[in-house]
Every structure is written in C-alpha cells, then in structure tokens.
XYZ file of C-alpha atoms in Angstrom:
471
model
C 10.963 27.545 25.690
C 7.790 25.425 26.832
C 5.532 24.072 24.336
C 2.455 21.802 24.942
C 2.048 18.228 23.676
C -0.546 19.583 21.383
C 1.864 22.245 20.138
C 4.745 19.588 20.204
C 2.626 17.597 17.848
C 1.831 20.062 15.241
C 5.309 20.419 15.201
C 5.944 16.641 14.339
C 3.830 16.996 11.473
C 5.013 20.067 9.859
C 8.981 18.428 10.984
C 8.001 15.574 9.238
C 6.110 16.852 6.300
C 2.385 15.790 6.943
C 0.536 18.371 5.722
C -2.988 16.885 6.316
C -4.135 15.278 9.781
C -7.464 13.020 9.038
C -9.790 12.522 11.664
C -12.972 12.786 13.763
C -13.300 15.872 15.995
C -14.379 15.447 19.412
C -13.954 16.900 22.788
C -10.539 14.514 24.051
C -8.856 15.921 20.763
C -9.908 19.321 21.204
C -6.217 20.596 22.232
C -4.666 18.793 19.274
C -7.085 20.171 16.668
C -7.251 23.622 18.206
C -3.039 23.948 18.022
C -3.826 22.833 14.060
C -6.067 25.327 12.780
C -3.662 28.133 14.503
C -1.113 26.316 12.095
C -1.644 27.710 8.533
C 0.513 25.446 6.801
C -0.916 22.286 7.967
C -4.795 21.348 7.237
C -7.242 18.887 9.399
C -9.690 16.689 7.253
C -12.882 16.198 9.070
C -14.533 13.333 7.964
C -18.111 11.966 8.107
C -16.719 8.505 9.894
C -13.764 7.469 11.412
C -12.749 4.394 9.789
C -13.343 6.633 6.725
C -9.867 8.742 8.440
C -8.080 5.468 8.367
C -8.510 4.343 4.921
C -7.669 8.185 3.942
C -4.780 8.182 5.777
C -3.708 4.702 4.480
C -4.195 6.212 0.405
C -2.967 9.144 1.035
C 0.539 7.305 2.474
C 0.083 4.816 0.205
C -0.030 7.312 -2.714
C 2.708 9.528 -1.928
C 5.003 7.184 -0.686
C 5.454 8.885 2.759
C 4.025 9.127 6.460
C 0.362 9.630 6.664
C -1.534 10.683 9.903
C -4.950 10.441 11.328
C -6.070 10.912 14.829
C -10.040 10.044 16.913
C -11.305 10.811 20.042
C -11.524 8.650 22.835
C -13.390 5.402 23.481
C -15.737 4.655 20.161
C -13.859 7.028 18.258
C -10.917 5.345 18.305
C -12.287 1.902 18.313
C -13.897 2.833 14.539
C -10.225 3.408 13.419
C -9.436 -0.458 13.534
C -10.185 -1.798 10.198
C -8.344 0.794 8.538
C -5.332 0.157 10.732
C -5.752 -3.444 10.144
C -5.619 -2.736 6.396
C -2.305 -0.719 6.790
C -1.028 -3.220 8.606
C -1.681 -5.914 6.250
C -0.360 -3.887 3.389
C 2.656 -2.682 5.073
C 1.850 0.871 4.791
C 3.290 3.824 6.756
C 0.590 5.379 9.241
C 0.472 7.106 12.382
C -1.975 7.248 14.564
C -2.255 9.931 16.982
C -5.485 8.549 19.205
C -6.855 10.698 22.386
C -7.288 8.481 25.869
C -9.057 9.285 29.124
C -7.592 11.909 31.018
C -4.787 9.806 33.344
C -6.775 10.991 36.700
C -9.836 9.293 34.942
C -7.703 6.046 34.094
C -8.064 2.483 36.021
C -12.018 2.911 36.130
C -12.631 0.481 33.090
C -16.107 0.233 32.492
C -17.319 2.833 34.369
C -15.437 5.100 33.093
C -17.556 7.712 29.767
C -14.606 6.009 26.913
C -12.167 4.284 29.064
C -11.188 0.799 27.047
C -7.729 -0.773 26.678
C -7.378 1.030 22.962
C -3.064 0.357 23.203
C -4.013 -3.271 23.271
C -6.469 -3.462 21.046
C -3.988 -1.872 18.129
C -1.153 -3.569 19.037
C -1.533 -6.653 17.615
C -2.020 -4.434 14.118
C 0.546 -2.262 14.430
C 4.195 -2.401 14.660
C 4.373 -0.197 18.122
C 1.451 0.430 20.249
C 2.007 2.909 23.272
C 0.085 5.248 25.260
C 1.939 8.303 26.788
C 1.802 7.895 31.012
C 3.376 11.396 31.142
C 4.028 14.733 29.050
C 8.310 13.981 28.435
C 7.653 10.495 26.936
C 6.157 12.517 24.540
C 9.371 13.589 22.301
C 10.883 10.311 22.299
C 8.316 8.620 21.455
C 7.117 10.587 17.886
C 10.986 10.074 17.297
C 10.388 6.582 17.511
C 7.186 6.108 16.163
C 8.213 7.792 12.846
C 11.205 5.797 12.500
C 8.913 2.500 13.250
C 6.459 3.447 10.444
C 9.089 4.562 7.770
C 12.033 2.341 7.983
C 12.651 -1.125 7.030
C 9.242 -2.864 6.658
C 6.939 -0.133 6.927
C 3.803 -0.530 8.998
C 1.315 1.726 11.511
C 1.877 2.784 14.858
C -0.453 3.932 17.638
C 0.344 6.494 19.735
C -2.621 7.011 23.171
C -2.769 10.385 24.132
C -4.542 11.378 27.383
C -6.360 14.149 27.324
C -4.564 15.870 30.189
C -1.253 15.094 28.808
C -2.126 16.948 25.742
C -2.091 20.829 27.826
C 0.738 19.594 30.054
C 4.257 21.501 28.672
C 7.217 20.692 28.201
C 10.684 21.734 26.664
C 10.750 22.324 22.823
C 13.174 20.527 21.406
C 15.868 21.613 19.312
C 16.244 21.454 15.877
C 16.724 17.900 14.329
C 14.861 16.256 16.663
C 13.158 13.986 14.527
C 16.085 13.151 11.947
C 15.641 9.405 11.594
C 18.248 7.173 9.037
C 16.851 4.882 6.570
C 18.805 1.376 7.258
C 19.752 -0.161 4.483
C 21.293 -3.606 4.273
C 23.679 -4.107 1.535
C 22.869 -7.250 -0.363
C 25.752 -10.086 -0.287
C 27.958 -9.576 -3.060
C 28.578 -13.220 -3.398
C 24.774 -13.555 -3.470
C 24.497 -11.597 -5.964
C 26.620 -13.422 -8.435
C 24.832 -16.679 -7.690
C 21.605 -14.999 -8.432
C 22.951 -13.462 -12.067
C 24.329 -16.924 -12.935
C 21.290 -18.925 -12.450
C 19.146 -16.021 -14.015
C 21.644 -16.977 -17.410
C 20.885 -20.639 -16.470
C 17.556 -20.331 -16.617
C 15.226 -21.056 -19.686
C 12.149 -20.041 -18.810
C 12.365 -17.583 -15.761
C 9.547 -15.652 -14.478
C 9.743 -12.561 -11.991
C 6.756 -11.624 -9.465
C 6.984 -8.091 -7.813
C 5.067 -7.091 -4.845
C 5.048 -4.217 -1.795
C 9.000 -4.462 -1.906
C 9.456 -2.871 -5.337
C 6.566 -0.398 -4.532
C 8.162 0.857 -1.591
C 11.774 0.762 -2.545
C 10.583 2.789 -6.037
C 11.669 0.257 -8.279
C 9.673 -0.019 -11.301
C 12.344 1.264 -13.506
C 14.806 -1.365 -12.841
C 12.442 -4.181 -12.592
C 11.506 -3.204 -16.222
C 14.845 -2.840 -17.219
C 16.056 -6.494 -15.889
C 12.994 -7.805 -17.718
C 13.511 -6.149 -20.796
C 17.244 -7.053 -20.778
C 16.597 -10.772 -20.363
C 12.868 -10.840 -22.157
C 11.566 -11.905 -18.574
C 7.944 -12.144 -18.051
C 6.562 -10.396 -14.801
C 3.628 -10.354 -12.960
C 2.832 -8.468 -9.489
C 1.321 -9.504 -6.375
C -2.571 -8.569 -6.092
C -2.159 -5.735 -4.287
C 0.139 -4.146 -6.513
C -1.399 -4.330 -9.637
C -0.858 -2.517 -12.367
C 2.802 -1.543 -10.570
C 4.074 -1.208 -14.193
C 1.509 -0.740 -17.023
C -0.206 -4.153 -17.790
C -0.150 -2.955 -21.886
C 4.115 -4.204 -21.499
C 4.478 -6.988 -23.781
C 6.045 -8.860 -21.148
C 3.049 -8.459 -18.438
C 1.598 -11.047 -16.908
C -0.726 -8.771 -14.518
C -1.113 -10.238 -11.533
C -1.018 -13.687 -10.524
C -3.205 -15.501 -8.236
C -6.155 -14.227 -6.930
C -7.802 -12.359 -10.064
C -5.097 -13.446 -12.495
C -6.215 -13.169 -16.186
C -6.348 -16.762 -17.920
C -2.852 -17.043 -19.031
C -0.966 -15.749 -15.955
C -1.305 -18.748 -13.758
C -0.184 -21.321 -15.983
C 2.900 -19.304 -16.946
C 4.054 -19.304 -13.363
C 4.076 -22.979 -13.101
C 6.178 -23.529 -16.431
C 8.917 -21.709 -15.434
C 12.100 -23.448 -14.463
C 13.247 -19.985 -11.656
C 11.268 -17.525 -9.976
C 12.832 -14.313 -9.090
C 10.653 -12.933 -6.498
C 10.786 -9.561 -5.048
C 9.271 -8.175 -2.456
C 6.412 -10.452 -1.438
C 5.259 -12.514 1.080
C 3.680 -15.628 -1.421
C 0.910 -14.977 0.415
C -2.835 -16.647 0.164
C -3.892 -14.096 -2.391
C -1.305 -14.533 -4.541
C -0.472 -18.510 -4.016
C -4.598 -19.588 -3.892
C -4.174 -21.119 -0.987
C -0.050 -21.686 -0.490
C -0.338 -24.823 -2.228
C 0.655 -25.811 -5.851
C -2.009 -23.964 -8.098
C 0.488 -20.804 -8.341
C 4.002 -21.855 -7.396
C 4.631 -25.544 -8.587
C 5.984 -27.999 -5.874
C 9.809 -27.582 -5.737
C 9.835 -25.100 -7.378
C 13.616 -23.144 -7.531
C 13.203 -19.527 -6.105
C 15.309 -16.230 -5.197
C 13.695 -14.536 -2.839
C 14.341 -11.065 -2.002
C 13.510 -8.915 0.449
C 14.094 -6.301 3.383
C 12.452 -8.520 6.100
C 14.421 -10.905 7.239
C 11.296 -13.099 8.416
C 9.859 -13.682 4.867
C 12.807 -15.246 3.299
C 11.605 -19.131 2.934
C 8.260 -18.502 5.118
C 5.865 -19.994 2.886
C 7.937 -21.705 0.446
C 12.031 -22.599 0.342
C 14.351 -20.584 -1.072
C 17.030 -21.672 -3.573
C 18.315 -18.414 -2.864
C 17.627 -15.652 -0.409
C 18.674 -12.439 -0.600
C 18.401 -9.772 2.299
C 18.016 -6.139 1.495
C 16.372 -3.411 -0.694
C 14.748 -4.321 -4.067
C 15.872 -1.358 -5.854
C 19.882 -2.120 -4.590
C 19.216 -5.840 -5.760
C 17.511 -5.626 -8.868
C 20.489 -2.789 -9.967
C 22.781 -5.368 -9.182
C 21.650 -8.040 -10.724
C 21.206 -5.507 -13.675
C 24.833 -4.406 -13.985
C 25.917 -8.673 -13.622
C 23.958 -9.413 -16.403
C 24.907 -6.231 -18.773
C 28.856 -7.221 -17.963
C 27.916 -10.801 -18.685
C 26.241 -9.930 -22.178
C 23.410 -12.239 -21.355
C 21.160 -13.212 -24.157
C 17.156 -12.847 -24.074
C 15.418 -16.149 -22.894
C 13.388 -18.200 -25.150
C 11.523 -16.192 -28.041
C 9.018 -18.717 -28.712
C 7.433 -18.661 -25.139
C 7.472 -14.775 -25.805
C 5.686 -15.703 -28.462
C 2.651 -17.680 -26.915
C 2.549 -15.127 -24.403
C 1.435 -12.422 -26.701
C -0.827 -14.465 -28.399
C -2.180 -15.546 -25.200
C -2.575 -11.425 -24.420
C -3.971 -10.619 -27.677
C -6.943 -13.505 -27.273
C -7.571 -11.948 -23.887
C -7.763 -8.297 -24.904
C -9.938 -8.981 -27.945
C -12.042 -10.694 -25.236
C -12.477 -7.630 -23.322
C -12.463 -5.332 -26.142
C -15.673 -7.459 -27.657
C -17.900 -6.167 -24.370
C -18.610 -3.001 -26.144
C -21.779 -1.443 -24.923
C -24.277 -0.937 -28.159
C -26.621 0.634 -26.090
C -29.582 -2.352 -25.644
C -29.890 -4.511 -22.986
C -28.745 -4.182 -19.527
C -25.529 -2.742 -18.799
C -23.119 -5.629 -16.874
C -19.486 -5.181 -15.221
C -17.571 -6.204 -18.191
C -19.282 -3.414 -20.069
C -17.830 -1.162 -17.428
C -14.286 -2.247 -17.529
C -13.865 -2.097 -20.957
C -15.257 1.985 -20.970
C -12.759 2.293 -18.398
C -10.198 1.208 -20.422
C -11.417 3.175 -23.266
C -11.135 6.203 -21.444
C -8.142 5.884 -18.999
C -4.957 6.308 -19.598
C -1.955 6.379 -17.135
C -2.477 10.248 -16.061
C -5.368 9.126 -14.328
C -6.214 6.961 -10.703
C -8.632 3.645 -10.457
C -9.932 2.723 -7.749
C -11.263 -0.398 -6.790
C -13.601 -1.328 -3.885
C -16.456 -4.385 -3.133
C -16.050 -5.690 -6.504
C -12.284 -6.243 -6.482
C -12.033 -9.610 -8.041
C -13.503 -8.168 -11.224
C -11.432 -5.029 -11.069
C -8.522 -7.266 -10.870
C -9.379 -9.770 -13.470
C -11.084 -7.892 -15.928
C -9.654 -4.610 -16.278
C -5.973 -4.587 -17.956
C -4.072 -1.214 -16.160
C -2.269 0.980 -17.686
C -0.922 2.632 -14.335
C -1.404 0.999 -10.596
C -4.585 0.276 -9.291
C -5.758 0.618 -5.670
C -7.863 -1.466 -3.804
C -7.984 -3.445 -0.937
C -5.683 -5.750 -1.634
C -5.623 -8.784 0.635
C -7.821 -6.729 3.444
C -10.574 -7.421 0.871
C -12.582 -4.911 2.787
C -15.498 -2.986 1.682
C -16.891 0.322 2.224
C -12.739 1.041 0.940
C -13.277 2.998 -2.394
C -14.470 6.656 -1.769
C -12.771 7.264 1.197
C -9.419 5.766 -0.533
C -10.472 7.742 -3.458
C -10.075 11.226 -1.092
C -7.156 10.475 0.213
C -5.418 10.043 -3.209
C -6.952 12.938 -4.689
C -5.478 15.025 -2.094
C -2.053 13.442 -2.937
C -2.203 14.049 -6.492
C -4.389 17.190 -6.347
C -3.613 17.676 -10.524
C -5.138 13.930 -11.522
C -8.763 13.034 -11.828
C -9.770 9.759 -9.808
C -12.150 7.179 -10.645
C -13.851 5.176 -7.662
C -15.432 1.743 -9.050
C -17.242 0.658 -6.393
C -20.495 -1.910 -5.488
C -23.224 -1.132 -4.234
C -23.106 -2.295 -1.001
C -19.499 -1.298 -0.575
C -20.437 2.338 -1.241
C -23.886 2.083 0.854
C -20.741 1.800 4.027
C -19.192 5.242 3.177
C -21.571 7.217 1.573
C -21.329 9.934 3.802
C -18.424 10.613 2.869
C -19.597 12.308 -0.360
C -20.213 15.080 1.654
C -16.419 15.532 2.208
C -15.558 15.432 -1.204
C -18.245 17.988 -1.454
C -16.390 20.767 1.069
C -13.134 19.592 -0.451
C -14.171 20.067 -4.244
C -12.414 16.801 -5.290
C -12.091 15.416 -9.429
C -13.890 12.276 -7.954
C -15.664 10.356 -10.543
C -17.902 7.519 -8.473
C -18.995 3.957 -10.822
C -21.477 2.322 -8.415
C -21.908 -1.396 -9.702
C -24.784 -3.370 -8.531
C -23.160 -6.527 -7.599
C-alpha cells in the first residue's frame, strides 16, 4: 500500500506516541496538517508564535519524559523556531522538529527564492542531527533515525527539512515495527563500582550534586535512598531544581547560580563529590573556577556521555553509564557493607543553617501596606503550593531559584536564561499533566514576549495561573 510523506508522518507520531504536534500553520505545511486533523487520535496546537511551538514542545517533552514534536512553515517560520531549539539543546531535551522547505524544483535559487534559506544549517549546530529529505524514500529511514537520535543516550533535538513537494510524493507503508528503536545502556564497571562504595565509606564529609542525568534516567528514588542511607547532603544542578523536594532535611537546593546562602559553602567543605549527571557547567560552577568546586577537589563523576567525564574538572573517578544503574549499585555496596551515616554534627549545622534561611523567607509576610515586592511573592507561593502542583519560572529566574524553597521541580530556563519562556512552557506542561494546576511566575518584560499566547490557553481552557512581576 502507498502512503504519502504527510500520511507517513502522522503515522510516526501516533507509532511513537506523540499525541500533540505544536506549530505554526502555513501554506508549505498544509499537507502535514491536513493528514492530522483527518487523524482523530492525534491533536495540532496552533499557536500565536512560533518560538512559542518550541518552548511548548520542549515542556511538554521535558514534562513527560518522552518525544515531543513541533513543526513551521518555510523560510521565517522556521527561522522563529531557533531559540527554542537552542534551549532543548542546551538542556538535553528530546524534540523533533518536523520543519517544511521550498519545494525541491524551487531549491538552489537562494535569495530569490519567496523562503528559500539554508534552515538544515542553521539547526545543526543545535541539534544532534540536522537533515533535509532530497527525496520521498529517505523519508522512513530517516524518522527511524531521528527518534532514536532524540531518545537514546544523551537526549537532544533533531531537525528534519521537509520540502513541500516531497510531502504529496508516496511511497510504500511500512510494516509494522518500523520504528522500534533499543535504549543502549552501558553497564557500569563492576570494579568501578567498588572503588566508588569504598571511598564513599572513606569519606567524612561527602556531598552529592544531581543534574539532567538523574532526571532523565528517573532516579530520584535512589538518589534519596543513597543519601538517606549515608546522611549525604545533596544539591541539584540549576536547571533541575527542586528534582527532589527542597523541604528534605538533607537538601541543599541548588548550588551555584541562585544557591541559597548555605549551599555554596557546603560544597567546598566536603572532602568527595559524587556527581551525577552534570556537566559542572558555568551555572552551576560560577564561572568553572573555585567559588563552587574547591581546587583539587576529589570527584566521581558519572554519567552516560562519555565526553563529560573530566571536561571541566578531573575525575578521581569516572564512571560511564546510567545514573539510575549506578546509584542502585552503589546502593546495594553500601547496604552489604553496613556503612554508617557520615558526620552528625555537620548534619547538624546544616539544619540550623536551613531553619535561619526559612524563617528568613517566612518573615516576608505580606500585611497588606506598602508595596508588594518579589519576596512577598515567593513566600505566598510557598504558602499555597504544595507538590501536586507546577511552578514555573521565567525573566526573573535568579529569584525563583534563590528565593523560593520547592517542594516538587521547578521549570525554567535553566542555563538558556531566556525570556519570553514562562507561558508558553506553562502550556505545554499543562497539557502533559492535564489533572494539575500550573503557576507561571513571570516578569514583566518576559511575559510582554509571549503574551499572545494567552489566547491559546484561552481555546485550550488551561488551569494556568499567570504572576506577572515587575522587575
């Protein structure tokens, strides 16, 4: 049976379980977005903008944990996508990007061409496979490959061009399991492994810092169980904050950029870091000097990309492969090895160091005179939140990191640090978690970017509650 690329594609997303495709209208997507709406399990967002598709596309991945999926027309269309992509890309989050190109009889014209521009090189440097289709049969080979490059190993976007002509061309369907894809997984050196659970018993004062690995991988469990077996304290990259709730006694919140007063200083005392899943990167090192991560300082690094290990700083000892595998590891070594909890009296000074901090927050209650100022805002968030619900953070990140303790994650831009983020971050997460109300902190001049797009949460009907700080 003969199917067109358009047809081929809704397949892809209903194969691989997209249910929503975010994007732009325009007349180079027309075939795509006409084989969607004859698709009544599937559901195309339009949005207002298209970088707003982007960022939606980036939450709504980010959220769930799986593929996400936008698509633009041609020319300026696509070119608005960019940022968002760039954001993905920085955060390491699965997208897809299904962009229209000029019609291939229309190609080679450049700049006198209506929307002819080199879009495949302009997202490749952002993405971690950038290819535009030069004929209909590339077309099954290359979603097989493009979902396997955003969802395996590090994840990451892709861009995929699609001419407009190649879009009605047909082809053969193919059969069934055509897009099966298998998740590598590198099994961490046993021998490692040991070496890691005997200097974690060495260790007086170890500290552990999480980042996109343990997001990814799924595991918050047994990063909390490793620190609650060995009474480690643990703080999370920037971009991952809140990862697990930062009311744990042994919470640091995150370190670095936006770190709360105590969190800093607690990195550089300790004697081992056990870092998993990150990159030390400027955010979270201030720089990739000393301020975070003391000189010399003796670290296991672990992680699924073999390029990070020892990039920024040397490892003592790195470990290839997936957090969750590791961390379980490391968890049955140290259960076998009865290993006794680390040093009660820094535990101590750390939750006195909390307590002073909270009762700082928790004096900026509003009384109801007087202007109204951002810590008065984070601390009625905190009042009302609790982990059912989603923050989100946009302009005003730095304070949303700093002053606002989490009781669940917390998106935001992370080390993008882009604005005109929130709302359209804020959609893409309520249509992940359809059941959970979302809160959008945002500034002012990061909202006046994407304000339009309150008139798609107005045809979707979303529980989006908007805090616009002037900042």
């Amino acid at each position: 049976m003969k199917i067109s690329v358009a047809r081929l594609i809704v397949q892809f997303l209903k194969q691989a379980k997209v249910p929503y495709l975010f994007g732009l209208s325009g007349h180079s997507i027309f075939p795509i977005t006409d084989a969607l709406y004859a698709e009544p399990d599937l559901r195309f967002v339009p949005v207002m903008h298209e970088l707003s598709a982007a960022y939606m596309t980036a939450a709504y991945a980010k959220g769930t944990r799986t593929l996400g999926v936008c698509t633009a027309s041609a020319g300026a269309g696509v070119t608005n996508l960019l940022t968002g992509i760039a954001y993905a890309h920085k955060e390491s989050i699965p997208v897809i990007v299904l962009a229209a190109d000029v019609s291939r009889r229309h190609a080679g014209k450049g700049a006198s061409s209506w929307h002819e521009i080199p879009q495949r090189g302009m997202f490749e440097p952002i993405t971690k496979m950038s290819v535009t289709l030069e004929n209909a049969e590339q077309a099954v080979d290359t979603l097989r490959h493009a979902l396997n490059e955003a969802t395996t190993t590090r994840k990451g976007p892709v861009y995929i061009g699609i001419p407009r002509d190649i879009q009605e061309q047909e082809i053969e369907a193919p059969g069934s399991g055509w897009l099966e894809t298998v998740r590598q997984i590198v099994e961490p050196d046993q021998a490692i492994l040991d070496q890691a659970a005997e200097e974690l018993q060495k260790a007086s004062a170890p500290i552990m810092i999480a980042g996109g690995g343990v997001y990814w991988s799924r595991a918050e469990e047994e990063l909390r169980e490793l620190a609650e077996l060995v009474s480690i304290p643990f703080g999370t990259s920037p971009s991952h904050k809140g990862l697990i709730s930062e009311d744990h006694p042994l919470a640091l919140g995150v370190l670095g950029f936006g770190a709360f007063p105590f969190a800093n200083p607690f990195c550089l005392e300790s004697d081992l870091i056990l870092a998993v899943g990150v990159t030390f990167s400027e955010g979270l090192t201030l720089g990739f000097g000393d301020k975070v991560i003391r000189a010399g300082a003796k670290i296991i690094q672990v992680d699924s990309d073999p390029r990070e290990l020892g990039k920024i700083y040397p490892a003592h000892l790195p470990i290839l492969g997936d957090a969750k595998a590791i961390l379980r590891g490391l968890i049955e070594r140290l259960r076998k090895a009865r290993v006794q909890k680390k040093n009660p009296s820094r535990l101590d000074k750390l939750r006195e160091e909390k307590n002073s901090w909270q009762k700082k927050i928790l004096a900026y209650a509003y009384e109801g005179q007087g202007p109204i100022n951002q810590w008065h805002v984070y601390r009625a968030l905190k009042d009302v939140l609790s982990e059912e619900e989603i923050v989100v953070g946009a302009g005003g990140t730095a304070e949303l990191i700093r002053r606002f303790v989490a009781p669940s994650y917390a998106y935001h831009s992370g080390e993008m640090r882009a604005i005109g983020f929130g709302l359209s971050t804020s959609i893409g997460l309520s249509l992940a978690f359809p059941s959970k109300a979302v809160v959008c902190v945002t500034g002012d001049g990061s909202f006046m970017l994407e304000s339009q797009e309150l008139a798609t949460v107005a045809a979707l009907k979303l529980p989006i509650s908007i805090i616009v700080v002037r900042n």
